[in-house]
Coordinates of C-alpha atoms and ligand atoms in Angstrom, one line a residue:
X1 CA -19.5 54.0 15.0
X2 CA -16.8 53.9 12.7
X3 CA -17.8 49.7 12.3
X4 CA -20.9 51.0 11.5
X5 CA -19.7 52.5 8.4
X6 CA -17.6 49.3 7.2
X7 CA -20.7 47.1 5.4
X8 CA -21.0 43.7 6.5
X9 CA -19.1 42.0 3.6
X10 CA -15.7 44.0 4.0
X11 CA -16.0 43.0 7.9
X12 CA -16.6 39.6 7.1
X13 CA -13.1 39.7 4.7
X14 CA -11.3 41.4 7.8
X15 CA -12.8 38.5 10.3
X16 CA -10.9 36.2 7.9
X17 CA -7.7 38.0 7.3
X18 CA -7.4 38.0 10.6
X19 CA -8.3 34.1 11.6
X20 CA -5.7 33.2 8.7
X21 CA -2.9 35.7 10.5
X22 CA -3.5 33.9 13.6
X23 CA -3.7 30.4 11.9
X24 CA -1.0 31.1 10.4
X25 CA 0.8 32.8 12.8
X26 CA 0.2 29.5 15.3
X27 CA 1.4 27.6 12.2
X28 CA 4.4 29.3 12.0
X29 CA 5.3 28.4 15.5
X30 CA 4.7 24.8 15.4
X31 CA 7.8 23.0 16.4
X32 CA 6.7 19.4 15.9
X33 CA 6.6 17.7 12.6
X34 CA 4.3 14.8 12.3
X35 CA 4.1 12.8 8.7
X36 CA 1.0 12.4 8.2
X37 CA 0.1 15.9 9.6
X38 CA -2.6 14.3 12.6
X39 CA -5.8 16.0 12.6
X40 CA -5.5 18.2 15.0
X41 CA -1.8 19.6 17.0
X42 CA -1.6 21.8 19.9
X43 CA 1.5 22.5 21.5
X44 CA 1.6 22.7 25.2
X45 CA 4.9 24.1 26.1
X46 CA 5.8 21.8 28.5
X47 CA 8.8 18.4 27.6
X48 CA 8.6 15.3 29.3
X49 CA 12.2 14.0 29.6
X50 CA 12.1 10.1 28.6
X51 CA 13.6 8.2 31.5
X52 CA 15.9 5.0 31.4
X53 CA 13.2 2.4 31.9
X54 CA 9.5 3.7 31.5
X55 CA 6.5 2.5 34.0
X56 CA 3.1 1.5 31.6
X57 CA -0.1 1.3 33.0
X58 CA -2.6 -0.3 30.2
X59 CA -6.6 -0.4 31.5
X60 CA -8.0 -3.7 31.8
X61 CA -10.6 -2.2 29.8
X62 CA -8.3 -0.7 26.7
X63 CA -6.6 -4.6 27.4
X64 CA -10.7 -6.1 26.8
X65 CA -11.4 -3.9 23.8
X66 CA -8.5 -4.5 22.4
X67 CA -7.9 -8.1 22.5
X68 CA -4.7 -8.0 24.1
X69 CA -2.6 -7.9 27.0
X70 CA -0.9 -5.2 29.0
X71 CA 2.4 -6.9 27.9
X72 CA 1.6 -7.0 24.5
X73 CA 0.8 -3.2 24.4
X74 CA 4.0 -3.1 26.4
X75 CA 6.0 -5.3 23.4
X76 CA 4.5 -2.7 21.0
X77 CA 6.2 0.7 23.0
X78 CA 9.2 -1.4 23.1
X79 CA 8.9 -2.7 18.9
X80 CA 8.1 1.4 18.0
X81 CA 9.9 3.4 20.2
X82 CA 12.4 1.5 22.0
X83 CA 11.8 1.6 25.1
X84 CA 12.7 -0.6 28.0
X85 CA 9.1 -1.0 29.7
X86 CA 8.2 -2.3 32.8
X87 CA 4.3 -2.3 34.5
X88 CA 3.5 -0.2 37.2
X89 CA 0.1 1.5 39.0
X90 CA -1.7 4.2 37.3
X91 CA -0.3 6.7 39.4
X92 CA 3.2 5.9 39.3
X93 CA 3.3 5.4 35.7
X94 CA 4.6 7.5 32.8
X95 CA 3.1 5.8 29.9
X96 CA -0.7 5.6 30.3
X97 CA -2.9 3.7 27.9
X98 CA -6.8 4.0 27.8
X99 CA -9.7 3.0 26.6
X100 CA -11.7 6.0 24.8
X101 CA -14.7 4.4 23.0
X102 CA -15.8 7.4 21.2
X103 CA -13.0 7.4 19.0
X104 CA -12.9 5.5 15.7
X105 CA -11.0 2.1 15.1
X106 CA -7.9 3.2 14.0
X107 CA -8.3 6.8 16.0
X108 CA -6.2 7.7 19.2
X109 CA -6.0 11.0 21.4
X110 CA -2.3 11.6 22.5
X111 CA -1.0 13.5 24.9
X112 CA 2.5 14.7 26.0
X113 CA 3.4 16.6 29.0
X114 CA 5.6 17.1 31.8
X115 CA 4.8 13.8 33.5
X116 CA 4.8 11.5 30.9
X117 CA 2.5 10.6 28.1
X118 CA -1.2 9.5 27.6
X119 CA -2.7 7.1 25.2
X120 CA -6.9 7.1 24.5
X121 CA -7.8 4.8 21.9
X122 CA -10.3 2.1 21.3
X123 CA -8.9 0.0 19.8
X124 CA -5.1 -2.0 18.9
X125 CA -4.3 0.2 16.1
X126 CA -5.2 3.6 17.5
X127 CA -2.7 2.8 20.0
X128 CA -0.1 2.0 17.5
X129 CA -0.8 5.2 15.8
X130 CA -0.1 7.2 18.5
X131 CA 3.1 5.6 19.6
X132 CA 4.0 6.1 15.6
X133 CA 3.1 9.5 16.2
X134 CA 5.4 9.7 19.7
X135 CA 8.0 8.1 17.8
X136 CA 8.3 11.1 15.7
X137 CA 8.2 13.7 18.3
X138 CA 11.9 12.4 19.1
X139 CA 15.0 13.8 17.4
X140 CA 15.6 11.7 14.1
X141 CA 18.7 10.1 15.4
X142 CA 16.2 8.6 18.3
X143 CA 13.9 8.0 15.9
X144 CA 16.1 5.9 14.0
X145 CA 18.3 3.8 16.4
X146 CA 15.0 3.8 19.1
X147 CA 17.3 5.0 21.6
X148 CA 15.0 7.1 23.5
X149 CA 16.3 7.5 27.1
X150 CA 17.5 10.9 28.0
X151 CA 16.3 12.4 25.1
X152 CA 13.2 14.6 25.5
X153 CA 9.8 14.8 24.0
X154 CA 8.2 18.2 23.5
X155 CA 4.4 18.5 25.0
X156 CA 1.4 18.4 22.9
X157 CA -2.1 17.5 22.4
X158 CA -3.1 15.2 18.9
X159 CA -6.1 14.3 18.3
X160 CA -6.3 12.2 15.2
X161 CA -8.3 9.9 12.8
X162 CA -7.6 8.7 8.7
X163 CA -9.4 9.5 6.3
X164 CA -9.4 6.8 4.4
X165 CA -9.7 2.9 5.7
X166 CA -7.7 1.5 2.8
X167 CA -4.2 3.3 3.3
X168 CA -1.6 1.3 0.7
X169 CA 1.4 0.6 -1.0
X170 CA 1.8 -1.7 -3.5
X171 CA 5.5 -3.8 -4.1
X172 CA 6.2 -5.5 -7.4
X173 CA 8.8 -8.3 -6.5
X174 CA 8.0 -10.5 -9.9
X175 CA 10.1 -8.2 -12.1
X176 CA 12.9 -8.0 -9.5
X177 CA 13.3 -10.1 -5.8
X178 CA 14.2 -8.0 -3.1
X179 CA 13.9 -11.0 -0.1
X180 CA 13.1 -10.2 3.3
X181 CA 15.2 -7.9 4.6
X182 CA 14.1 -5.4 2.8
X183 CA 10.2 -5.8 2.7
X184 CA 10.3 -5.8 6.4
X185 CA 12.4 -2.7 6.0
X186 CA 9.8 -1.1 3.3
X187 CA 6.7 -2.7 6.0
X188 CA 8.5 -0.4 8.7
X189 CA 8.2 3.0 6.7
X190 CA 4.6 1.9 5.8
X191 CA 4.5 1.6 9.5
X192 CA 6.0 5.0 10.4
X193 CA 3.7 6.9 7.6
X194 CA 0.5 4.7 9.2
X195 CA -0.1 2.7 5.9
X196 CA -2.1 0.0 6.3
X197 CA -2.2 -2.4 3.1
X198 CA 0.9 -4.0 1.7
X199 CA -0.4 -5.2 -2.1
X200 CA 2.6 -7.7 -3.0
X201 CA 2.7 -8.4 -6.5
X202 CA 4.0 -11.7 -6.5
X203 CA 3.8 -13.3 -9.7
X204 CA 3.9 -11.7 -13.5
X205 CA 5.1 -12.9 -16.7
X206 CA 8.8 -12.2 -15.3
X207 CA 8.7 -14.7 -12.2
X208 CA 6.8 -16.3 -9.8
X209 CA 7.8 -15.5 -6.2
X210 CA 5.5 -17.8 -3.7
X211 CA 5.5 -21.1 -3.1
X212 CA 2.7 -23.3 -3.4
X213 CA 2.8 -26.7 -2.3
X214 CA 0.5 -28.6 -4.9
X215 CA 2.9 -27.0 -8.2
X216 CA 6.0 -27.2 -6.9
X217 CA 7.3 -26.5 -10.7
X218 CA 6.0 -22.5 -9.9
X219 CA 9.0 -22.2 -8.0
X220 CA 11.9 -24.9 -9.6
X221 CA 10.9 -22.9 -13.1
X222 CA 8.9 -20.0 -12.9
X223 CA 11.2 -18.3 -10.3
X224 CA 14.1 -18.0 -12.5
X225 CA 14.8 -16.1 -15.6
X226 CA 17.3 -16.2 -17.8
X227 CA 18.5 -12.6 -17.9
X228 CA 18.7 -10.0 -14.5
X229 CA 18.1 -7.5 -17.1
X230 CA 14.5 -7.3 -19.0
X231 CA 14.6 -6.5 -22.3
X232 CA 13.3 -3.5 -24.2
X233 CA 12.9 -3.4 -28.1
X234 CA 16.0 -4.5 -29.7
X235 CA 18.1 -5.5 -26.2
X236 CA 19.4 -8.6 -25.5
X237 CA 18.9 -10.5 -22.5
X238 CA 22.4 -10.6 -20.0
X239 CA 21.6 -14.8 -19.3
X240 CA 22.4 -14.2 -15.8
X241 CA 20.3 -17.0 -14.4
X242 CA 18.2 -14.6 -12.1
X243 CA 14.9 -15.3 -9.3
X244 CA 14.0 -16.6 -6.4
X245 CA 11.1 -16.9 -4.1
X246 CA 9.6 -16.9 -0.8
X247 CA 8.9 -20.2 1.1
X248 CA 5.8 -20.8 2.8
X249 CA 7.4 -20.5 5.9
X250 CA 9.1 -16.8 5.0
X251 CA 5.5 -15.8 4.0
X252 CA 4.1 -16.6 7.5
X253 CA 7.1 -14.8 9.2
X254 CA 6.2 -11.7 7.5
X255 CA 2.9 -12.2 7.7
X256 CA 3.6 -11.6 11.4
X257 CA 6.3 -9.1 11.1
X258 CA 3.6 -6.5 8.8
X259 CA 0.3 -7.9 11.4
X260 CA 3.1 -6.6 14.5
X261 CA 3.0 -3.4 13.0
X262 CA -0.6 -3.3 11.7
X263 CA -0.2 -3.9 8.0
X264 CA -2.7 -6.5 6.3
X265 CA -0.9 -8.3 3.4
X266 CA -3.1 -8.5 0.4
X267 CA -1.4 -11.4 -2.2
X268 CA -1.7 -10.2 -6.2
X269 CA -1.5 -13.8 -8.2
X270 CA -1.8 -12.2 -11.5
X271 CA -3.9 -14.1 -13.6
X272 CA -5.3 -14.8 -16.7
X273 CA -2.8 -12.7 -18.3
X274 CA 0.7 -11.5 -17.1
X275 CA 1.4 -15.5 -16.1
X276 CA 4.0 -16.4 -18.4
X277 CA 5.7 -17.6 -15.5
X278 CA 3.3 -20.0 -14.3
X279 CA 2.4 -21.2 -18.3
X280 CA 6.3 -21.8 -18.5
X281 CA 6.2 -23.9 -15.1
X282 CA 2.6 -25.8 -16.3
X283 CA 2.1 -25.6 -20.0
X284 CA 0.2 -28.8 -19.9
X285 CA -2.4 -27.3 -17.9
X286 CA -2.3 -23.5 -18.9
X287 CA -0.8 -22.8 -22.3
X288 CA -2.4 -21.5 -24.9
X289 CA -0.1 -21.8 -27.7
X290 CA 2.0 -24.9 -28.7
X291 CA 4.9 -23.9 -26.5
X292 CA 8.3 -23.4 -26.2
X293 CA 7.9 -21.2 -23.2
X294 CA 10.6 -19.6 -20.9
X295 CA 9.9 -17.3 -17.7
X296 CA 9.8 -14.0 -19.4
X297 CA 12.9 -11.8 -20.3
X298 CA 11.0 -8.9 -21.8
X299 CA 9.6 -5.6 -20.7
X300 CA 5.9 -5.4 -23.0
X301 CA 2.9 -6.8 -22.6
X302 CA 3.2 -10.4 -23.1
X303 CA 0.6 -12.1 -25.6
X304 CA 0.8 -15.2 -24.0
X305 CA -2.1 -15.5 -21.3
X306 CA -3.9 -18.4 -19.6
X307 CA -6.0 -20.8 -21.8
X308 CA -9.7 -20.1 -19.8
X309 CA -11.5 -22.4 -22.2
X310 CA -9.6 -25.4 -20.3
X311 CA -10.8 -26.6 -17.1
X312 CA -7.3 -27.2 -16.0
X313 CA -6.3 -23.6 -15.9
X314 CA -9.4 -22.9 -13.5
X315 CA -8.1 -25.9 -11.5
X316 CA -4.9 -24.3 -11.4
X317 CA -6.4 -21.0 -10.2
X318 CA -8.4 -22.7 -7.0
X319 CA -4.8 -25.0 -5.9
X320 CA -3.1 -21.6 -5.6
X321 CA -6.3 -19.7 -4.2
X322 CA -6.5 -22.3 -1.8
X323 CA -2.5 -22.2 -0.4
X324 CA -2.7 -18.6 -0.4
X325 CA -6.3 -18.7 2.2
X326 CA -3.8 -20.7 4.4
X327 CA -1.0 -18.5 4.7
X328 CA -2.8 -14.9 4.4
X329 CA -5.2 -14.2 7.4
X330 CA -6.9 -11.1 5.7
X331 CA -10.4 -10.0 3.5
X332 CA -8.8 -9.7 0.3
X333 CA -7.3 -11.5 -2.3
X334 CA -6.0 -9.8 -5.7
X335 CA -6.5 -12.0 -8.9
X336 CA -4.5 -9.1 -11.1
X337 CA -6.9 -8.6 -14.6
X338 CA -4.8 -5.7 -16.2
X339 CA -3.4 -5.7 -19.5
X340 CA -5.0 -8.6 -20.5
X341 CA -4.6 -9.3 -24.5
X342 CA -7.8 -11.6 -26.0
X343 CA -5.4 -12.1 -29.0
X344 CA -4.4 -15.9 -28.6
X345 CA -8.5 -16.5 -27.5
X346 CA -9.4 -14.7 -30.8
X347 CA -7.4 -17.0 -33.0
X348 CA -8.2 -20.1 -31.3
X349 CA -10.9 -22.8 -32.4
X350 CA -12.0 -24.0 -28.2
X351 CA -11.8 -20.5 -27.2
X352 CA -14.4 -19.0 -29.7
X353 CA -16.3 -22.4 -29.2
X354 CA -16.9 -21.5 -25.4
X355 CA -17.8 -17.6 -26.4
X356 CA -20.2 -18.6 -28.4
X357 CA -22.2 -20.9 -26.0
X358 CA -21.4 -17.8 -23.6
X359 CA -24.1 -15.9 -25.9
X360 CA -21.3 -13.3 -25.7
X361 CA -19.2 -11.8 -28.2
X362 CA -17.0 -9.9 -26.3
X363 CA -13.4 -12.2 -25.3
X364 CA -12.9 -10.3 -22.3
X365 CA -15.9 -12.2 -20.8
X366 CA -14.3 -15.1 -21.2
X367 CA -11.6 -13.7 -18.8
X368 CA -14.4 -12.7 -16.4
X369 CA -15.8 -16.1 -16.8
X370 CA -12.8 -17.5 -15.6
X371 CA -13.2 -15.1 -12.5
X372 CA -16.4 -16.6 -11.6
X373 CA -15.5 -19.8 -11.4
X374 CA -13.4 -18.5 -8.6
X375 CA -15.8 -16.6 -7.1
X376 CA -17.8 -19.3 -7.4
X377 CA -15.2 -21.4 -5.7
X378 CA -14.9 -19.0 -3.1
X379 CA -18.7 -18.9 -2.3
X380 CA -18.4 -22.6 -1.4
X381 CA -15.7 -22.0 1.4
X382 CA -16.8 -21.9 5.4
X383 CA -17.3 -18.0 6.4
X384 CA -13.3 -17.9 7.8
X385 CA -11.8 -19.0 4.8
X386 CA -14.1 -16.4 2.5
X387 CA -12.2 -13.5 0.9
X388 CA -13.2 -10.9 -1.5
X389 CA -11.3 -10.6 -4.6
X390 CA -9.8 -7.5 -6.2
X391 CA -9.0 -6.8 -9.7
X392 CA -7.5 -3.8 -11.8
X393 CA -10.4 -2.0 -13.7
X394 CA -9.5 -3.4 -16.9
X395 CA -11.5 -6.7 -15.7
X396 CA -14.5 -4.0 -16.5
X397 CA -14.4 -4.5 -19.9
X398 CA -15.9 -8.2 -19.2
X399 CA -19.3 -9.1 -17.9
X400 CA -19.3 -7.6 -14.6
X401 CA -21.8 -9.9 -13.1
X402 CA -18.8 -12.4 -13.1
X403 CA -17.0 -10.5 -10.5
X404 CA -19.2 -11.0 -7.4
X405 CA -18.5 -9.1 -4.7
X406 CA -15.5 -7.7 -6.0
X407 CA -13.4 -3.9 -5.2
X408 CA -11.8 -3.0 -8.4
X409 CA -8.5 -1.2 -8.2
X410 CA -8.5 1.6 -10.9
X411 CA -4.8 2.8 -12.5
X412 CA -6.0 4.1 -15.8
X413 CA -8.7 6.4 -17.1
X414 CA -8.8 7.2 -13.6
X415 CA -11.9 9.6 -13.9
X416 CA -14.0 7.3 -16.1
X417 CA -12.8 3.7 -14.4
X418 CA -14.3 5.5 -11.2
X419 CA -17.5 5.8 -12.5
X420 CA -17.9 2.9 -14.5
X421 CA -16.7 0.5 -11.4
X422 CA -19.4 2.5 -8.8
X423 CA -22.0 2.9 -11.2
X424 CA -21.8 -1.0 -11.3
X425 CA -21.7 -1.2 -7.8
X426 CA -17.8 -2.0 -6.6
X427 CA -16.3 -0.3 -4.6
X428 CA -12.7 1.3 -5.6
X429 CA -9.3 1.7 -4.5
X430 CA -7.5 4.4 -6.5
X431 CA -4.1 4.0 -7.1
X432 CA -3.8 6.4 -10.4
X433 CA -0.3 5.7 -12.9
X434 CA -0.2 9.4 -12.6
X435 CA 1.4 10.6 -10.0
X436 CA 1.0 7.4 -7.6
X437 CA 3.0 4.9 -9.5
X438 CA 6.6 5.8 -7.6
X439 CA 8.9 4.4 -9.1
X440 CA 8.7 6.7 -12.2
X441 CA 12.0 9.3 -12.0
X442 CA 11.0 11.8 -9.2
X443 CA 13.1 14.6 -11.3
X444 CA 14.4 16.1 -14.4
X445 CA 17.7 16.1 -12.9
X446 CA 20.5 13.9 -14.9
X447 CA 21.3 11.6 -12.0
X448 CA 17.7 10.5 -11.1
X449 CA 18.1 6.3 -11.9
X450 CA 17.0 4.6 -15.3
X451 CA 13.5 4.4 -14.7
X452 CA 10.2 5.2 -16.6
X453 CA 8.6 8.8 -17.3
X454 CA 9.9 12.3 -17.8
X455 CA 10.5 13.6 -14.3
X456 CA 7.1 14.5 -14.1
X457 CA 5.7 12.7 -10.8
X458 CA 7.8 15.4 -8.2
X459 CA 6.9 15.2 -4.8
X460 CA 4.8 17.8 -5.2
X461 CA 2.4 16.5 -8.0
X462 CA 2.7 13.3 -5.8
X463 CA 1.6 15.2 -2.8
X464 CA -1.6 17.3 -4.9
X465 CA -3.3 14.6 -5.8
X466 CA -7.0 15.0 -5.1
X467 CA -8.6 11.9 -5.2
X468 CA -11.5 12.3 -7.2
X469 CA -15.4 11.9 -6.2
X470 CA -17.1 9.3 -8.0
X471 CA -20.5 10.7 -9.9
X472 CA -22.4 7.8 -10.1
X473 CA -23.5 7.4 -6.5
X474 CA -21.6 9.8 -4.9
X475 CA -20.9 7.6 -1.8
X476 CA -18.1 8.4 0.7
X477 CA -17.8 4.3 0.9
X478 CA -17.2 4.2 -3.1
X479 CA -14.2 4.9 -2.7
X480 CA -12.0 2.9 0.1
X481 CA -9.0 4.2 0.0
X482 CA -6.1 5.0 -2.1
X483 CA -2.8 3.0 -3.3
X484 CA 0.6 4.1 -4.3
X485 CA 2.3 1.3 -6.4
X486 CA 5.4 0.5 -6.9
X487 CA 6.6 -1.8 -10.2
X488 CA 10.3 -2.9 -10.9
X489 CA 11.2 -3.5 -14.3
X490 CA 14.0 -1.2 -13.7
X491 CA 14.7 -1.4 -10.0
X492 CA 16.7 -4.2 -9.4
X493 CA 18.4 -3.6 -5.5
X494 CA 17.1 -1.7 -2.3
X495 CA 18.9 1.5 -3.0
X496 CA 17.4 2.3 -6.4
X497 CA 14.0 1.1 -4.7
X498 CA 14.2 2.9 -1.4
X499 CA 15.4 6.4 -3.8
X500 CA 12.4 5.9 -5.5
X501 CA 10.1 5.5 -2.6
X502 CA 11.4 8.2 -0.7
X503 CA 10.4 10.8 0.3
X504 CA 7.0 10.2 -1.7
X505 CA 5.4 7.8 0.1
X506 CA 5.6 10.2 3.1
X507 CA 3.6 11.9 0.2
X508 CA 0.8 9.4 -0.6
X509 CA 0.5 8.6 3.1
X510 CA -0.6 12.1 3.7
X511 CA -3.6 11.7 1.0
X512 CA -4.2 8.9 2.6
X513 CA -4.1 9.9 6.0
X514 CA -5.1 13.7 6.0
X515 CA -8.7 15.6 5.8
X516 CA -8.3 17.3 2.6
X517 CA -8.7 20.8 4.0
X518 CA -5.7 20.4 6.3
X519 CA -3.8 19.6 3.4
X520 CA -1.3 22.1 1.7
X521 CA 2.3 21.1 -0.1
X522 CA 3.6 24.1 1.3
X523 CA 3.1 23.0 4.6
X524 CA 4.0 19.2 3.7
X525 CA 8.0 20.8 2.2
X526 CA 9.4 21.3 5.5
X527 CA 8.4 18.2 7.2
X528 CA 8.8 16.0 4.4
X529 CA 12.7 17.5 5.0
X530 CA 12.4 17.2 8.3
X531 CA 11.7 12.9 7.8
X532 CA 15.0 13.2 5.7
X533 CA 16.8 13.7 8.5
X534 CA 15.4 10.5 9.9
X535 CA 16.3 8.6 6.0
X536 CA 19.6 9.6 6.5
X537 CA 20.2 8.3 10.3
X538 CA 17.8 4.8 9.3
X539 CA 20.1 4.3 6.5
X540 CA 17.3 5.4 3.5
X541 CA 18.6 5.9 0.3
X542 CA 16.1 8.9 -1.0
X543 CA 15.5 11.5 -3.2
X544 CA 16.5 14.9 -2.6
X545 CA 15.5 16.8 -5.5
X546 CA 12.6 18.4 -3.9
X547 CA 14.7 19.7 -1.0
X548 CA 17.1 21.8 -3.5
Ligands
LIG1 C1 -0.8 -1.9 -14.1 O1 -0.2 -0.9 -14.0 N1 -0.7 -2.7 -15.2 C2 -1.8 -2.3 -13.1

């Protein structure tokens, strides 16, 4: 009777007050904290106590889909969680791994409970996803020293899925070299925060950082600057003799070490502009301007870009196209494009020659021009040696048609770059300055390092970024993922770097990661504190402003 009398609309309101009391009351209880927050959690109540040396059983069928052995999945419990593995019978065994085709590549169903642990996926990364996820179900001091016998792992149920298939970070190493110690120790929180793209910026005006066999001058000169320090207005440079690089050999072993933990490695040769490096190392083939030239000391955008009216800089282009195919097994290859100035092409006699028999009178075409010749280069290659180029949106303001098949990474004018790149049919990564450039200060506070912006990109704003939904064709597939990046004219050692980064790539990851709806920074606080407890046992240097 008396819910007679309540009209439908005020019972509807009730209905939902009291779903969100019990979601939130459920919430409230949740002991374990997962970064990224999986799709779904339910707790089971029951702990499964980790022994000394764990029996795995891997299906011959997960082994088949997979690709892989049931000692390589084995390796992989042992790489992530540290244990000591050994292969038993189905029924004796307390890691299980299975294949589960309905879920999506890089899906898995996990499951914890008083007899050991279950693994569904369909395929090698799932499985590494939910062994990054068990990882974290262990105390941080586990988690960190991957110590896991005798500790114990509280029950649950995960069933989980990304929402995006393009999940990165982005590392500039041109403006400071951090060697390999500590990119395999930025690829392992990548790892832990199920990031799946590692953009490495490897050349800029300030260095150049890879070897390439056929210009061995890249790295005798354009590795080394003649300052640590870069320059503002009005600063002098230190003349520290400062560089290095990577050898081919150190690529390929991290190559490895980031495919071991499912990380692609996409290469950024940065190129017509930002390559005062490489014109310093090759003026003969690439200058524009009677020289002389120097690896770059400064901070601003360098005026001196790539001569494209010369064949020899497009010859240039395919050597180092063609060394980086052999050494990076992946789709993509980024040719840079940003911040490219036409001034030195304005000014000069060949340059305006070819833009005129162009038909064009735009200069950034003839930087897209000097794109498709690549492209162009690249559609000549057998099928294993294709990749697809990516470039920063400003390669937009060129001729489009020069960019073939093309995703454009957008930084600026996020909104509009969106919809200009779909409504010309690329696809996009978004990787907007603001907030997801990291290594602006992550505070107002006094002690936060020297570093660029106001404070403003907190974890929080980090954390609320909605990616936006392109107009133009409104496709979920416009838009393939999302990018935080990470440039270094002012970080120049791991501490500074790792500060930066953390806890905010926990941040990204979880835009990344996460369905929207299940998303809330409230929620994100106390486990984003919780993973400082795992910094602070790994050794992390982070940021703890958000956590005062
Ligand atoms: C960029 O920040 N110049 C891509």
């Amino acid at each position: 009777m008396i819910m007679k009398q309540i009209p439908t609309m005020r019972l509807r309101i009730l209905w939902l007050a009291l779903l969100c009391a019990v979601v939130g009351g459920m919430r409230a209880e949740r002991h374990v904290m997962i970064v990224p927050e999986p799709v779904s959690v339910e707790e089971n109540g029951e702990t499964f106590a980790w022994p000394d040396a764990v029996g795995v059983y891997v299906s011959a069928r997960f082994q088949q889909a997979a690709g892989v052995s049931a000692a390589h999945t084995q390796q992989m419990l042992n790489q992530v969680v540290g244990a000591d593995a050994y292969t038993v019978a189905k029924a004796q065994a307390q890691v299980v791994v299975e294949l589960d085709k309905t879920v999506a590549a890089e899906a898995y169903r996990l499951k914890v409970g008083r007899k050991g642990v279950e693994i569904k996926a369909s395929g090698l990364a799932g499985c590494y996803y939910a062994l990054q996820t068990l990882l974290q179900l262990f105390p941080a001091e586990v988690q960190a020293t991957r110590t896991p016998a005798g500790a114990t792992v509280p029950g649950v149920r995960i069933y989980d899925v990304p929402r995006y298939a393009w999940r990165g970070f982005m590392l500039d190493e041109s403006r400071h070299f951090f060697g390999v110690k500590e990119v395999k120790r930025v690829l392992d929180l990548m790892a832990r925060y199920k990031l799946n793209r590692f953009h490495w910026h490897l050349t800029d005006d300030q260095g150049w950082r890879i070897q390439i066999m056929r210009l061995p001058r890249l790295v005798t000169v354009g590795s080394w600057r003649n300052s640590k320090k870069l320059t503002r207005k009005g600063e002098q440079p230190d003349h520290t003799q400062y560089g290095g690089y990577y050898t081919q050999d150190q690529l390929r072993d991290i190559v490895a070490y980031a495919k071991a933990r499912c990380i692609e490695i996409v290469p950024e040769v940065d190129m017509p502009g930002h390559s005062q490096a490489a014109i310093a190392s090759y003026p003969d083939l690439l200058a524009c301007a009677p020289g002389p030239f120097e690896v770059y000391t400064g901070m601003a955008i360098n005026p001196n870009v790539m001569n494209t009216a010369r064949t020899t800089s497009v010859e240039f282009a395919k050597a180092v196209i063609d060394e980086l195919i052999g050494i990076f097994p992946y789709g993509y290859i980024h040719l840079g494009g940003d911040e490219c100035p036409t001034r030195f092409w304005e000014i000069d006699y060949e340059h305006r020659l070819k833009l005129f028999n162009m038909g064009s009178k735009n200069f950034h075409d003839l930087q897209t021009n000097f794109y498709a010749q690549l492209v162009e280069h690249m559609r000549r290659k057998p099928a294993s040696e294709q990749r697809r180029f990516i470039f920063w949106n400003e390669s937009l303001s060129g001729n489009p048609a020069h960019l073939g098949n093309a995703a454009i990474m957008v930084w600026t004018d996020v909104d509009n770059a969106v919809n200009d790149a779909v409504s010309k049919g690329f696809p996009v990564i978004l990787s907007p300055q603001i907030p997801f450039y990291i290594n602006r200060r992550q505070s107002t506070r006094a002690d936060e390092p020297d570093t660029q912006g106001q404070g403003n990109e907190t974890l929080e704003a980090v954390y609320n970024y909605q990616p936006p939904q392109p107009q133009a064709t409104q496709a979920a597939a416009d838009v393939i993922g999302v990018q935080a990046n990470c440039w270094t004219e002012f970080i120049d050692n791991p501490q500074t770097l790792e500060y930066l980064l953390l806890p905010r790539l926990a941040a990204v990851a979880e835009t990344a990661w996460t369905p929207q709806v299940a998303r809330a920074y409230d929620r994100f606080l106390p486990r984003a504190k919780h993973e400082a407890d795992f910094y602070q046992a790994a050794g992390y240097a982070f940021g703890r402003a958000a956590f005062e």
